[in-house]
Amino acid sequence: QKEVEQNSGPLSVPEGAIASLNCTYSDRGSQSFFWYRQYSGKSPELIMFIYSNGDKEDGRFTAQLNKASQYVSLLIRDSQPSDSATYLCAVISAGNMLTFGGGTRLMVKP
Amino acid sequence: NAGVTQTPKFQVLKTGQSMTLQCAQDMNHNSMYWYRQDPGMGLRLIYYSASEGTTDKGEVPNGYNVSRLNKREFSLRLESAAPSQTSVYFCASKASSYNEQFFGPGTRLTVL
């Protein structure tokens, strides 16, 4: 079982809709959670991090964490075609190492 | 501020050849990392260096060696390349007091 699981997609949403990206993790002791965006052929860039249960909002992005369910999600409101990318969930787990999920490809259609 | 730089951007090797991927950062970060990214696999950690003078194995170290030349530079060496090492390689760095890793632009390696 992979330590960090994501649906590979593609997730297709119309422009202006809410995109919901989900991630589950296996290490119950994980404390820090990250969402990276990666455009095709480019390197990952950090867009959100969350450490505490609940919601964290930054502009059109909201990260949600539920440690009891070992579940972290990313909501993108008012999705734009420029949001089309692969979104990588990452978790700091045993040994203080960052473990990545396989990524979810998001397509926002005009 | 260039951030994290990697050379080369692209490389084609034949099976058994060797090469070194170079990485440098100008952010005065203590920690540096080498990842490989294969389709659908996310990024997997090959080796890391928590500080100058130290290196440790990650999830997939076999077939690779690293050198932390100084605080700025962290190189990855393939001694005898194999087709299974065809991948995109990313270098990253991180300050000690923060969790954010900054990534270089990547090296696309093909082993024939």
CSV table of C-alpha atoms in Angstrom, one decimal:
chain,number,residue,atom,x,y,z
A,1,GLN,CA,0.0,0.0,0.0
A,2,LYS,CA,1.4,3.4,-1.0
A,3,GLU,CA,1.8,5.8,1.9
A,4,VAL,CA,0.1,8.6,0.1
A,5,GLU,CA,-2.8,7.9,-2.3
A,6,GLN,CA,-4.4,10.1,-4.8
A,7,ASN,CA,-6.8,9.4,-7.7
A,8,SER,CA,-4.7,10.0,-10.9
A,9,GLY,CA,-7.6,11.5,-12.7
A,10,PRO,CA,-8.0,13.3,-15.0
A,11,LEU,CA,-10.5,15.4,-13.0
A,12,SER,CA,-12.4,17.5,-15.5
A,13,VAL,CA,-14.4,20.6,-14.3
A,14,PRO,CA,-15.9,23.5,-16.1
A,15,GLU,CA,-14.5,27.0,-15.7
A,16,GLY,CA,-15.9,28.7,-12.7
A,17,ALA,CA,-16.7,25.5,-10.8
A,18,ILE,CA,-15.2,24.2,-7.6
A,19,ALA,CA,-12.5,21.5,-8.1
A,20,SER,CA,-12.1,19.1,-5.2
A,21,LEU,CA,-8.8,17.1,-5.0
A,22,ASN,CA,-8.4,14.4,-2.4
A,23,CYS,CA,-5.6,12.5,-0.7
A,24,THR,CA,-5.3,9.8,1.9
A,25,TYR,CA,-2.2,8.9,3.9
A,26,SER,CA,-1.3,5.8,5.9
A,27,ASP,CA,1.1,7.1,8.6
A,28,ARG,CA,-1.1,8.2,11.5
A,29,GLY,CA,1.8,10.1,13.0
A,30,SER,CA,2.1,12.4,10.1
A,31,GLN,CA,2.0,16.1,11.2
A,32,SER,CA,2.6,18.2,8.1
A,33,PHE,CA,0.7,18.2,4.8
A,34,PHE,CA,1.4,20.0,1.5
A,35,TRP,CA,-0.2,20.6,-1.9
A,36,TYR,CA,2.1,21.2,-4.8
A,37,ARG,CA,1.1,22.2,-8.3
A,38,GLN,CA,3.0,20.9,-11.3
A,39,TYR,CA,2.5,22.2,-14.8
A,40,SER,CA,3.4,19.8,-17.6
A,41,GLY,CA,7.2,19.7,-18.1
A,42,LYS,CA,7.8,22.0,-15.1
A,43,SER,CA,8.9,21.5,-11.5
A,44,PRO,CA,6.5,21.3,-8.5
A,45,GLU,CA,5.7,24.5,-6.7
A,46,LEU,CA,4.1,24.7,-3.3
A,47,ILE,CA,0.6,26.2,-3.2
A,48,MET,CA,-0.7,25.3,0.3
A,49,PHE,CA,0.4,23.6,3.5
A,50,ILE,CA,-1.6,22.7,6.6
A,51,TYR,CA,-0.7,21.4,10.0
A,52,SER,CA,-3.9,21.4,12.0
A,53,ASN,CA,-7.3,19.8,11.7
A,54,GLY,CA,-9.8,21.9,9.9
A,55,ASP,CA,-9.7,24.3,6.9
A,56,LYS,CA,-7.1,26.7,5.8
A,57,GLU,CA,-7.9,29.3,3.1
A,58,ASP,CA,-5.6,31.2,0.8
A,59,GLY,CA,-7.3,33.1,-2.0
A,60,ARG,CA,-9.2,30.6,-4.2
A,61,PHE,CA,-7.6,27.7,-2.5
A,62,THR,CA,-8.8,25.9,0.7
A,63,ALA,CA,-6.9,23.0,2.2
A,64,GLN,CA,-8.8,20.7,4.5
A,65,LEU,CA,-7.3,18.2,7.0
A,66,ASN,CA,-9.0,15.4,8.9
A,67,LYS,CA,-6.3,13.5,10.9
A,68,ALA,CA,-8.8,11.0,12.4
A,69,SER,CA,-9.8,9.9,8.9
A,70,GLN,CA,-6.2,10.4,7.6
A,71,TYR,CA,-7.5,12.6,4.8
A,72,VAL,CA,-6.5,15.9,3.3
A,73,SER,CA,-8.1,17.7,0.4
A,74,LEU,CA,-7.7,20.8,-1.7
A,75,LEU,CA,-10.6,22.8,-3.0
A,76,ILE,CA,-10.1,25.3,-5.8
A,77,ARG,CA,-12.9,27.8,-6.1
A,78,ASP,CA,-13.8,29.6,-9.4
A,79,SER,CA,-11.5,27.2,-11.3
A,80,GLN,CA,-9.7,28.8,-14.3
A,81,PRO,CA,-8.1,27.1,-17.3
A,82,SER,CA,-4.8,28.2,-15.9
A,83,ASP,CA,-5.4,25.9,-12.9
A,84,SER,CA,-5.1,22.9,-15.3
A,85,ALA,CA,-2.1,21.0,-13.9
A,86,THR,CA,-1.2,18.0,-11.8
A,87,TYR,CA,-1.6,18.5,-8.1
A,88,LEU,CA,0.7,16.5,-5.8
A,89,CYS,CA,-0.2,15.8,-2.2
A,90,ALA,CA,2.8,15.4,0.1
A,91,VAL,CA,3.1,14.4,3.7
A,92,ILE,CA,6.0,14.6,6.2
A,93,SER,CA,6.1,11.2,7.8
A,94,ALA,CA,8.6,8.9,9.5
A,95,GLY,CA,12.2,10.2,9.5
A,96,ASN,CA,11.0,13.7,8.7
A,97,MET,CA,10.9,12.9,5.0
A,98,LEU,CA,8.5,14.3,2.5
A,99,THR,CA,6.4,11.5,0.8
A,100,PHE,CA,4.5,12.3,-2.4
A,101,GLY,CA,1.3,10.9,-3.8
A,102,GLY,CA,1.1,10.1,-7.5
A,103,GLY,CA,-0.7,13.3,-8.3
A,104,THR,CA,-4.1,14.1,-9.7
A,105,ARG,CA,-4.4,15.7,-13.1
A,106,LEU,CA,-6.9,18.5,-13.2
A,107,MET,CA,-8.4,19.8,-16.4
A,108,VAL,CA,-10.5,23.0,-16.3
A,109,LYS,CA,-12.5,23.4,-19.5
A,110,PRO,CA,-13.4,26.9,-20.8
B,1,ASN,CA,18.6,34.9,-7.0
B,2,ALA,CA,18.5,31.9,-9.3
B,3,GLY,CA,17.1,29.6,-6.6
B,4,VAL,CA,17.8,25.9,-7.5
B,5,THR,CA,19.6,25.2,-10.7
B,6,GLN,CA,20.3,21.9,-12.4
B,7,THR,CA,22.4,20.8,-15.3
B,8,PRO,CA,22.0,19.3,-17.8
B,9,LYS,CA,18.3,19.8,-18.8
B,10,PHE,CA,18.3,16.8,-21.1
B,11,GLN,CA,20.6,13.8,-21.4
B,12,VAL,CA,20.6,10.6,-23.4
B,13,LEU,CA,22.9,7.8,-22.3
B,14,LYS,CA,23.6,4.3,-23.5
B,15,THR,CA,23.3,1.4,-21.0
B,16,GLY,CA,26.4,1.1,-18.9
B,17,GLN,CA,27.5,4.7,-19.4
B,18,SER,CA,28.1,7.0,-16.4
B,19,MET,CA,27.2,10.6,-15.7
B,20,THR,CA,26.8,13.2,-13.0
B,21,LEU,CA,23.8,15.4,-12.5
B,22,GLN,CA,24.7,18.8,-11.0
B,23,CYS,CA,22.5,20.8,-8.6
B,24,ALA,CA,23.3,24.1,-6.9
B,25,GLN,CA,21.2,26.5,-4.7
B,26,ASP,CA,21.9,30.1,-3.8
B,27,MET,CA,19.4,30.4,-0.9
B,28,ASN,CA,21.8,29.3,1.8
B,29,HIS,CA,19.7,26.2,2.6
B,30,ASN,CA,21.1,23.4,4.7
B,31,SER,CA,19.1,20.5,3.3
B,32,MET,CA,19.2,19.3,-0.3
B,33,TYR,CA,17.4,16.4,-2.0
B,34,TRP,CA,17.4,14.3,-5.1
B,35,TYR,CA,14.1,12.9,-6.4
B,36,ARG,CA,13.1,11.0,-9.5
B,37,GLN,CA,9.7,11.3,-11.1
B,38,ASP,CA,8.1,8.5,-13.2
B,39,PRO,CA,4.6,8.7,-14.7
B,40,GLY,CA,1.9,8.1,-12.1
B,41,MET,CA,4.5,7.6,-9.4
B,42,GLY,CA,4.8,11.1,-7.9
B,43,LEU,CA,8.3,12.0,-6.7
B,44,ARG,CA,10.4,9.4,-5.0
B,45,LEU,CA,13.4,10.3,-2.8
B,46,ILE,CA,16.7,9.0,-4.0
B,47,TYR,CA,19.2,10.6,-1.5
B,48,TYR,CA,19.2,13.6,0.7
B,49,SER,CA,21.7,15.7,2.6
B,50,ALA,CA,20.5,17.3,5.8
B,51,SER,CA,23.6,19.5,6.1
B,52,GLU,CA,27.0,20.0,4.5
B,53,GLY,CA,29.1,16.8,5.0
B,54,THR,CA,26.2,14.4,5.5
B,55,THR,CA,24.2,12.3,3.0
B,56,ASP,CA,21.6,9.6,3.6
B,57,LYS,CA,19.6,7.1,1.5
B,58,GLY,CA,16.0,7.8,0.5
B,59,GLU,CA,13.4,5.4,-0.8
B,60,VAL,CA,15.2,4.4,-4.1
B,61,PRO,CA,19.0,4.7,-3.7
B,62,ASN,CA,20.1,1.7,-5.6
B,63,GLY,CA,22.3,2.5,-8.7
B,64,TYR,CA,23.0,6.1,-7.5
B,65,ASN,CA,25.7,7.9,-5.5
B,66,VAL,CA,25.7,11.5,-4.2
B,67,SER,CA,28.2,14.1,-3.1
B,68,ARG,CA,27.5,17.1,-1.1
B,69,LEU,CA,30.4,19.2,-2.4
B,70,ASN,CA,29.7,22.2,-0.2
B,71,LYS,CA,26.7,24.0,1.2
B,72,ARG,CA,25.6,25.1,-2.3
B,73,GLU,CA,26.1,22.0,-4.4
B,74,PHE,CA,24.7,18.4,-4.3
B,75,SER,CA,25.5,16.1,-7.2
B,76,LEU,CA,24.0,12.8,-8.2
B,77,ARG,CA,26.0,10.2,-10.0
B,78,LEU,CA,24.9,7.2,-12.1
B,79,GLU,CA,27.9,4.8,-12.3
B,80,SER,CA,26.5,2.4,-14.8
B,81,ALA,CA,23.2,3.6,-16.3
B,82,ALA,CA,20.3,1.2,-16.8
B,83,PRO,CA,17.1,1.7,-18.8
B,84,SER,CA,15.2,1.6,-15.5
B,85,GLN,CA,16.9,4.9,-14.6
B,86,THR,CA,15.1,6.7,-17.4
B,87,SER,CA,13.2,9.3,-15.6
B,88,VAL,CA,13.0,13.0,-14.7
B,89,TYR,CA,15.3,14.0,-11.9
B,90,PHE,CA,14.6,16.9,-9.6
B,91,CYS,CA,16.8,18.5,-7.1
B,92,ALA,CA,15.3,20.4,-4.2
B,93,SER,CA,16.5,22.4,-1.2
B,94,LYS,CA,15.1,23.5,2.1
B,95,ALA,CA,15.9,25.8,5.0
B,96,SER,CA,16.3,24.1,8.4
B,97,SER,CA,13.5,26.1,10.0
B,98,TYR,CA,10.9,25.7,7.4
B,99,ASN,CA,9.2,22.7,5.7
B,100,GLU,CA,8.9,24.1,2.2
B,101,GLN,CA,11.1,22.5,-0.4
B,102,PHE,CA,12.1,24.5,-3.5
B,103,PHE,CA,12.6,22.5,-6.7
B,104,GLY,CA,15.0,22.9,-9.6
B,105,PRO,CA,13.8,22.7,-13.2
B,106,GLY,CA,14.6,19.1,-13.6
B,107,THR,CA,16.8,16.9,-15.8
B,108,ARG,CA,15.1,14.6,-18.3
B,109,LEU,CA,17.3,11.5,-18.6
B,110,THR,CA,16.8,8.7,-21.2
B,111,VAL,CA,18.9,5.5,-21.0
B,112,LEU,CA,18.8,3.4,-24.2
